[in-house]
GROMACS .gro file of C-alpha atoms in nm:
model
  227
    1MET     CA    1  -0.044  -0.019  -0.025
    2ARG     CA    2   0.162   0.373  -0.113
    3LYS     CA    3   0.179   0.619   0.205
    4ALA     CA    4  -0.073   0.853   0.058
    5SER     CA    5  -0.299   0.589   0.086
    6ARG     CA    6  -0.232   0.440   0.384
    7LEU     CA    7  -0.209   0.770   0.543
    8PHE     CA    8  -0.617   0.854   0.409
    9GLU     CA    9  -0.692   0.490   0.563
   10ILE     CA   10  -0.540   0.602   0.937
   11ILE     CA   11  -0.748   0.874   0.901
   12GLN     CA   12  -1.091   0.694   0.806
   13ILE     CA   13  -0.984   0.463   1.062
   14LEU     CA   14  -0.947   0.710   1.319
   15ARG     CA   15  -1.307   0.878   1.217
   16LEU     CA   16  -1.513   0.574   1.202
   17ALA     CA   17  -1.366   0.493   1.556
   18LYS     CA   18  -1.604   0.512   1.891
   19GLY     CA   19  -1.267   0.534   2.163
   20PRO     CA   20  -0.884   0.542   2.123
   21VAL     CA   21  -0.682   0.351   1.874
   22THR     CA   22  -0.332   0.145   1.887
   23ALA     CA   23  -0.098   0.193   1.657
   24ALA     CA   24  -0.052  -0.150   1.706
   25ASN     CA   25  -0.422  -0.221   1.617
   26ILE     CA   26  -0.403   0.031   1.346
   27ALA     CA   27  -0.105  -0.201   1.172
   28GLU     CA   28  -0.280  -0.507   1.179
   29GLN     CA   29  -0.540  -0.328   0.988
   30LEU     CA   30  -0.289  -0.180   0.731
   31GLU     CA   31  -0.028  -0.516   0.702
   32VAL     CA   32   0.237  -0.292   0.790
   33THR     CA   33   0.444  -0.248   1.127
   34VAL     CA   34   0.358  -0.054   1.404
   35ARG     CA   35   0.717   0.150   1.374
   36SER     CA   36   0.533   0.289   0.979
   37ILE     CA   37   0.258   0.372   1.164
   38TYR     CA   38   0.399   0.590   1.425
   39ARG     CA   39   0.561   0.779   1.141
   40ASP     CA   40   0.290   0.816   0.918
   41ILE     CA   41   0.080   0.935   1.259
   42SER     CA   42   0.359   1.242   1.259
   43ALA     CA   43   0.286   1.307   0.926
   44LEU     CA   44  -0.038   1.352   0.957
   45GLN     CA   45  -0.004   1.565   1.291
   46GLY     CA   46   0.268   1.770   1.101
   47MET     CA   47  -0.019   1.797   0.783
   48ARG     CA   48  -0.225   1.939   1.089
   49VAL     CA   49  -0.484   1.683   1.084
   50PRO     CA   50  -0.573   1.718   1.424
   51ILE     CA   51  -0.494   1.372   1.579
   52GLU     CA   52  -0.474   1.336   1.981
   53GLY     CA   53  -0.299   1.095   2.125
   54GLY     CA   54   0.044   0.862   2.209
   55ARG     CA   55   0.203   0.586   2.246
   56GLY     CA   56  -0.003   0.371   2.487
   57ILE     CA   57  -0.287   0.517   2.515
   58GLY     CA   58  -0.413   0.512   2.115
   59TYR     CA   59  -0.499   0.734   1.896
   60ILE     CA   60  -0.813   0.922   1.840
   61LEU     CA   61  -0.903   1.227   1.524
   62ARG     CA   62  -1.042   1.525   1.755
   63PRO     CA   63  -1.435   1.635   1.608
   64GLY     CA   64  -1.483   1.880   1.353
   65PHE     CA   65  -1.204   1.774   1.091
   66THR     CA   66  -1.435   1.578   0.811
   67LEU     CA   67  -1.339   1.496   0.440
   68PRO     CA   68  -1.536   1.655   0.161
   69PRO     CA   69  -1.951   1.476   0.143
   70LEU     CA   70  -1.981   1.223  -0.153
   71MET     CA   71  -2.253   1.400  -0.352
   72LEU     CA   72  -2.499   1.064  -0.456
   73SER     CA   73  -2.803   1.035  -0.595
   74ILE     CA   74  -3.083   0.717  -0.509
   75GLU     CA   75  -2.978   0.560  -0.806
   76GLU     CA   76  -2.625   0.577  -0.784
   77THR     CA   77  -2.628   0.484  -0.427
   78GLU     CA   78  -2.788   0.141  -0.446
   79ALA     CA   79  -2.581   0.108  -0.795
   80ILE     CA   80  -2.277   0.061  -0.538
   81VAL     CA   81  -2.461  -0.117  -0.288
   82VAL     CA   82  -2.548  -0.402  -0.598
   83ALA     CA   83  -2.200  -0.361  -0.715
   84LEU     CA   84  -2.043  -0.427  -0.415
   85ALA     CA   85  -2.288  -0.720  -0.334
   86LEU     CA   86  -2.115  -0.866  -0.652
   87LEU     CA   87  -1.807  -0.880  -0.496
   88GLU     CA   88  -1.854  -1.044  -0.219
   89ARG     CA   89  -1.911  -1.412  -0.479
   90THR     CA   90  -1.580  -1.379  -0.599
   91GLY     CA   91  -1.331  -1.541  -0.444
   92ASP     CA   92  -1.115  -1.247  -0.439
   93LYS     CA   93  -1.022  -1.194  -0.023
   94GLY     CA   94  -0.885  -0.866  -0.072
   95LEU     CA   95  -1.142  -0.756  -0.278
   96LYS     CA   96  -1.447  -0.826  -0.086
   97GLN     CA   97  -1.276  -0.705   0.204
   98ALA     CA   98  -1.230  -0.360   0.006
   99ALA     CA   99  -1.599  -0.382  -0.042
  100ARG     CA  100  -1.685  -0.370   0.310
  101GLN     CA  101  -1.461  -0.135   0.420
  102VAL     CA  102  -1.588   0.116   0.106
  103ASN     CA  103  -1.959   0.018   0.205
  104ARG     CA  104  -1.868   0.121   0.580
  105LYS     CA  105  -1.669   0.470   0.441
  106ILE     CA  106  -2.003   0.568   0.219
  107SER     CA  107  -2.281   0.483   0.477
  108ALA     CA  108  -2.004   0.703   0.706
  109VAL     CA  109  -2.040   1.021   0.509
  110VAL     CA  110  -2.334   1.079   0.292
  111PRO     CA  111  -2.657   1.170   0.415
  112GLN     CA  112  -2.958   1.062   0.494
  113PRO     CA  113  -3.184   0.892   0.357
  114LEU     CA  114  -2.841   0.780   0.109
  115ALA     CA  115  -2.669   0.631   0.416
  116GLY     CA  116  -3.012   0.399   0.500
  117THR     CA  117  -2.953   0.233   0.189
  118PHE     CA  118  -2.623   0.065   0.320
  119SER     CA  119  -2.759  -0.068   0.615
  120THR     CA  120  -3.102  -0.198   0.497
  121ASN     CA  121  -3.150  -0.562   0.353
  122ALA     CA  122  -3.384  -0.445   0.053
  123LEU     CA  123  -3.104  -0.490  -0.209
  124HIS     CA  124  -2.961  -0.845  -0.234
  125VAL     CA  125  -2.740  -1.002  -0.474
  126TRP     CA  126  -2.793  -1.400  -0.502
  127GLY     CA  127  -2.627  -1.693  -0.603
  128SER     CA  128  -2.311  -1.898  -0.429
  129ALA     CA  129  -1.974  -1.738  -0.408
  130ALA     CA  130  -1.629  -1.874  -0.592
  131PRO     CA  131  -1.447  -2.061  -0.374
  132VAL     CA  132  -1.117  -1.865  -0.251
  133PRO     CA  133  -0.813  -2.038  -0.499
  134ASP     CA  134  -0.617  -2.277  -0.276
  135GLY     CA  135  -0.273  -2.178  -0.523
  136VAL     CA  136  -0.275  -1.813  -0.580
  137ASP     CA  137  -0.342  -1.498  -0.421
  138LEU     CA  138  -0.538  -1.270  -0.678
  139ALA     CA  139  -0.446  -0.951  -0.460
  140MET     CA  140  -0.114  -1.056  -0.538
  141ILE     CA  141  -0.229  -1.087  -0.907
  142ARG     CA  142  -0.379  -0.727  -0.929
  143GLN     CA  143  -0.066  -0.553  -0.758
  144ALA     CA  144   0.160  -0.767  -1.045
  145ILE     CA  145  -0.100  -0.629  -1.352
  146ARG     CA  146  -0.062  -0.283  -1.188
  147ASP     CA  147   0.331  -0.356  -1.131
  148GLU     CA  148   0.351  -0.480  -1.449
  149GLN     CA  149   0.546  -0.737  -1.298
  150LYS     CA  150   0.647  -1.130  -1.431
  151ILE     CA  151   0.474  -1.393  -1.229
  152ARG     CA  152   0.571  -1.750  -1.241
  153ILE     CA  153   0.320  -1.980  -1.179
  154GLY     CA  154   0.261  -2.369  -1.168
  155TYR     CA  155  -0.001  -2.518  -1.389
  156ARG     CA  156  -0.175  -2.797  -1.421
  157ASP     CA  157  -0.405  -2.821  -1.709
  158GLU     CA  158  -0.796  -3.043  -1.828
  159GLN     CA  159  -0.527  -3.328  -1.886
  160ASN     CA  160  -0.367  -3.285  -1.507
  161ARG     CA  161  -0.090  -3.254  -1.710
  162ASP     CA  162   0.141  -2.997  -1.531
  163SER     CA  163   0.352  -2.743  -1.608
  164ASP     CA  164   0.568  -2.400  -1.493
  165ARG     CA  165   0.572  -2.067  -1.686
  166THR     CA  166   0.624  -1.677  -1.673
  167ILE     CA  167   0.382  -1.520  -1.754
  168ARG     CA  168   0.300  -1.076  -1.785
  169PRO     CA  169  -0.028  -1.090  -1.616
  170ILE     CA  170  -0.260  -0.814  -1.765
  171ALA     CA  171  -0.618  -0.880  -1.659
  172LEU     CA  172  -0.853  -1.067  -1.431
  173ILE     CA  173  -1.190  -1.204  -1.534
  174TYR     CA  174  -1.373  -1.268  -1.246
  175TYR     CA  175  -1.642  -1.535  -1.321
  176SER     CA  176  -1.965  -1.691  -1.115
  177GLN     CA  177  -1.725  -2.029  -0.965
  178THR     CA  178  -1.391  -1.906  -1.052
  179ALA     CA  179  -1.124  -1.594  -1.220
  180ASN     CA  180  -0.927  -1.617  -1.462
  181ILE     CA  181  -0.556  -1.467  -1.516
  182VAL     CA  182  -0.541  -1.306  -1.830
  183ALA     CA  183  -0.168  -1.323  -1.898
  184TRP     CA  184   0.099  -1.365  -2.217
  185CYS     CA  185   0.265  -1.664  -2.142
  186GLU     CA  186   0.651  -1.670  -2.251
  187LEU     CA  187   0.654  -2.065  -2.294
  188ARG     CA  188   0.356  -2.012  -2.538
  189GLU     CA  189   0.474  -1.669  -2.638
  190ALA     CA  190   0.105  -1.551  -2.670
  191ILE     CA  191  -0.194  -1.411  -2.519
  192ARG     CA  192  -0.280  -1.709  -2.267
  193ASN     CA  193  -0.614  -1.742  -2.005
  194PHE     CA  194  -0.521  -1.951  -1.686
  195ARG     CA  195  -0.780  -2.049  -1.440
  196THR     CA  196  -0.684  -2.014  -1.093
  197ASP     CA  197  -0.814  -2.302  -0.954
  198ARG     CA  198  -0.599  -2.463  -1.143
  199VAL     CA  199  -0.296  -2.294  -1.033
  200THR     CA  200  -0.104  -2.487  -0.776
  201GLN     CA  201   0.188  -2.236  -0.716
  202CYS     CA  202   0.267  -1.881  -0.751
  203HIS     CA  203   0.497  -1.635  -0.696
  204PRO     CA  204   0.610  -1.254  -0.849
  205VAL     CA  205   0.980  -1.257  -1.001
  206ASP     CA  206   1.205  -0.998  -1.018
  207ALA     CA  207   1.172  -0.941  -1.389
  208PHE     CA  208   0.896  -0.657  -1.473
  209PHE     CA  209   0.707  -0.575  -1.807
  210ILE     CA  210   0.718  -0.191  -1.785
  211GLY     CA  211   0.501  -0.015  -2.040
  212GLU     CA  212   0.420  -0.341  -2.203
  213GLY     CA  213   0.091  -0.406  -2.018
  214GLU     CA  214  -0.144  -0.187  -2.249
  215SER     CA  215  -0.020  -0.299  -2.573
  216LEU     CA  216  -0.067  -0.613  -2.463
  217ARG     CA  217  -0.414  -0.550  -2.341
  218LYS     CA  218  -0.508  -0.402  -2.697
  219LEU     CA  219  -0.386  -0.729  -2.839
  220TRP     CA  220  -0.590  -0.976  -2.652
  221VAL     CA  221  -0.875  -0.738  -2.689
  222ASP     CA  222  -0.819  -0.716  -3.080
  223GLY     CA  223  -0.814  -1.096  -3.073
  224TRP     CA  224  -1.186  -1.155  -2.932
  225GLN     CA  225  -1.304  -0.882  -3.080
  226ASN     CA  226  -1.193  -1.036  -3.428
  227GLN     CA  227  -1.301  -1.441  -3.345
   0.00000   0.00000   0.00000
């Protein structure tokens, strides 16, 4: 998580808290070290964000500090509710957690009656959720797509044949029962789709394809549009 995003998340955590929050608690939620949180809080205080407290007793955000309100229509609010519910059906743990955080953040800042849309159960998305894949962390795949970083995967095809591939991930496709990684496969020298439930192991490698992601996505889109 980039520092700017982390500073924003700290403000949100403190703003939504009902009492003092320790640096250890914030660090656990953001998956960083306690030392990083201490530095971030000092940086926020240096930017005149009214955070009070200290080590061992926790931190609070003094009342009166607010972020700009979201101006949404009823239809826009309901669209967000349905979209967040659809994310719960993916097997992506990171996106599901993010969806819950978005729900809490938006409901905390939008006025009534919009806030009620997030707490009532009037809108539902039905169907079973996709299982979480065992061999791959989808959050890591999304990060690799953003950073244009190569990934090494073990893959088992329909005939149960195992292979090792170095791929350049460019997109994720979420289906109701699984997700597919769209990538340039260096073994096949072509765009390939890899079902995440067939990935047996996955890790980033110290190699990048900076500047190639958009052109590879265009190659992919042109390919299925011409079919």
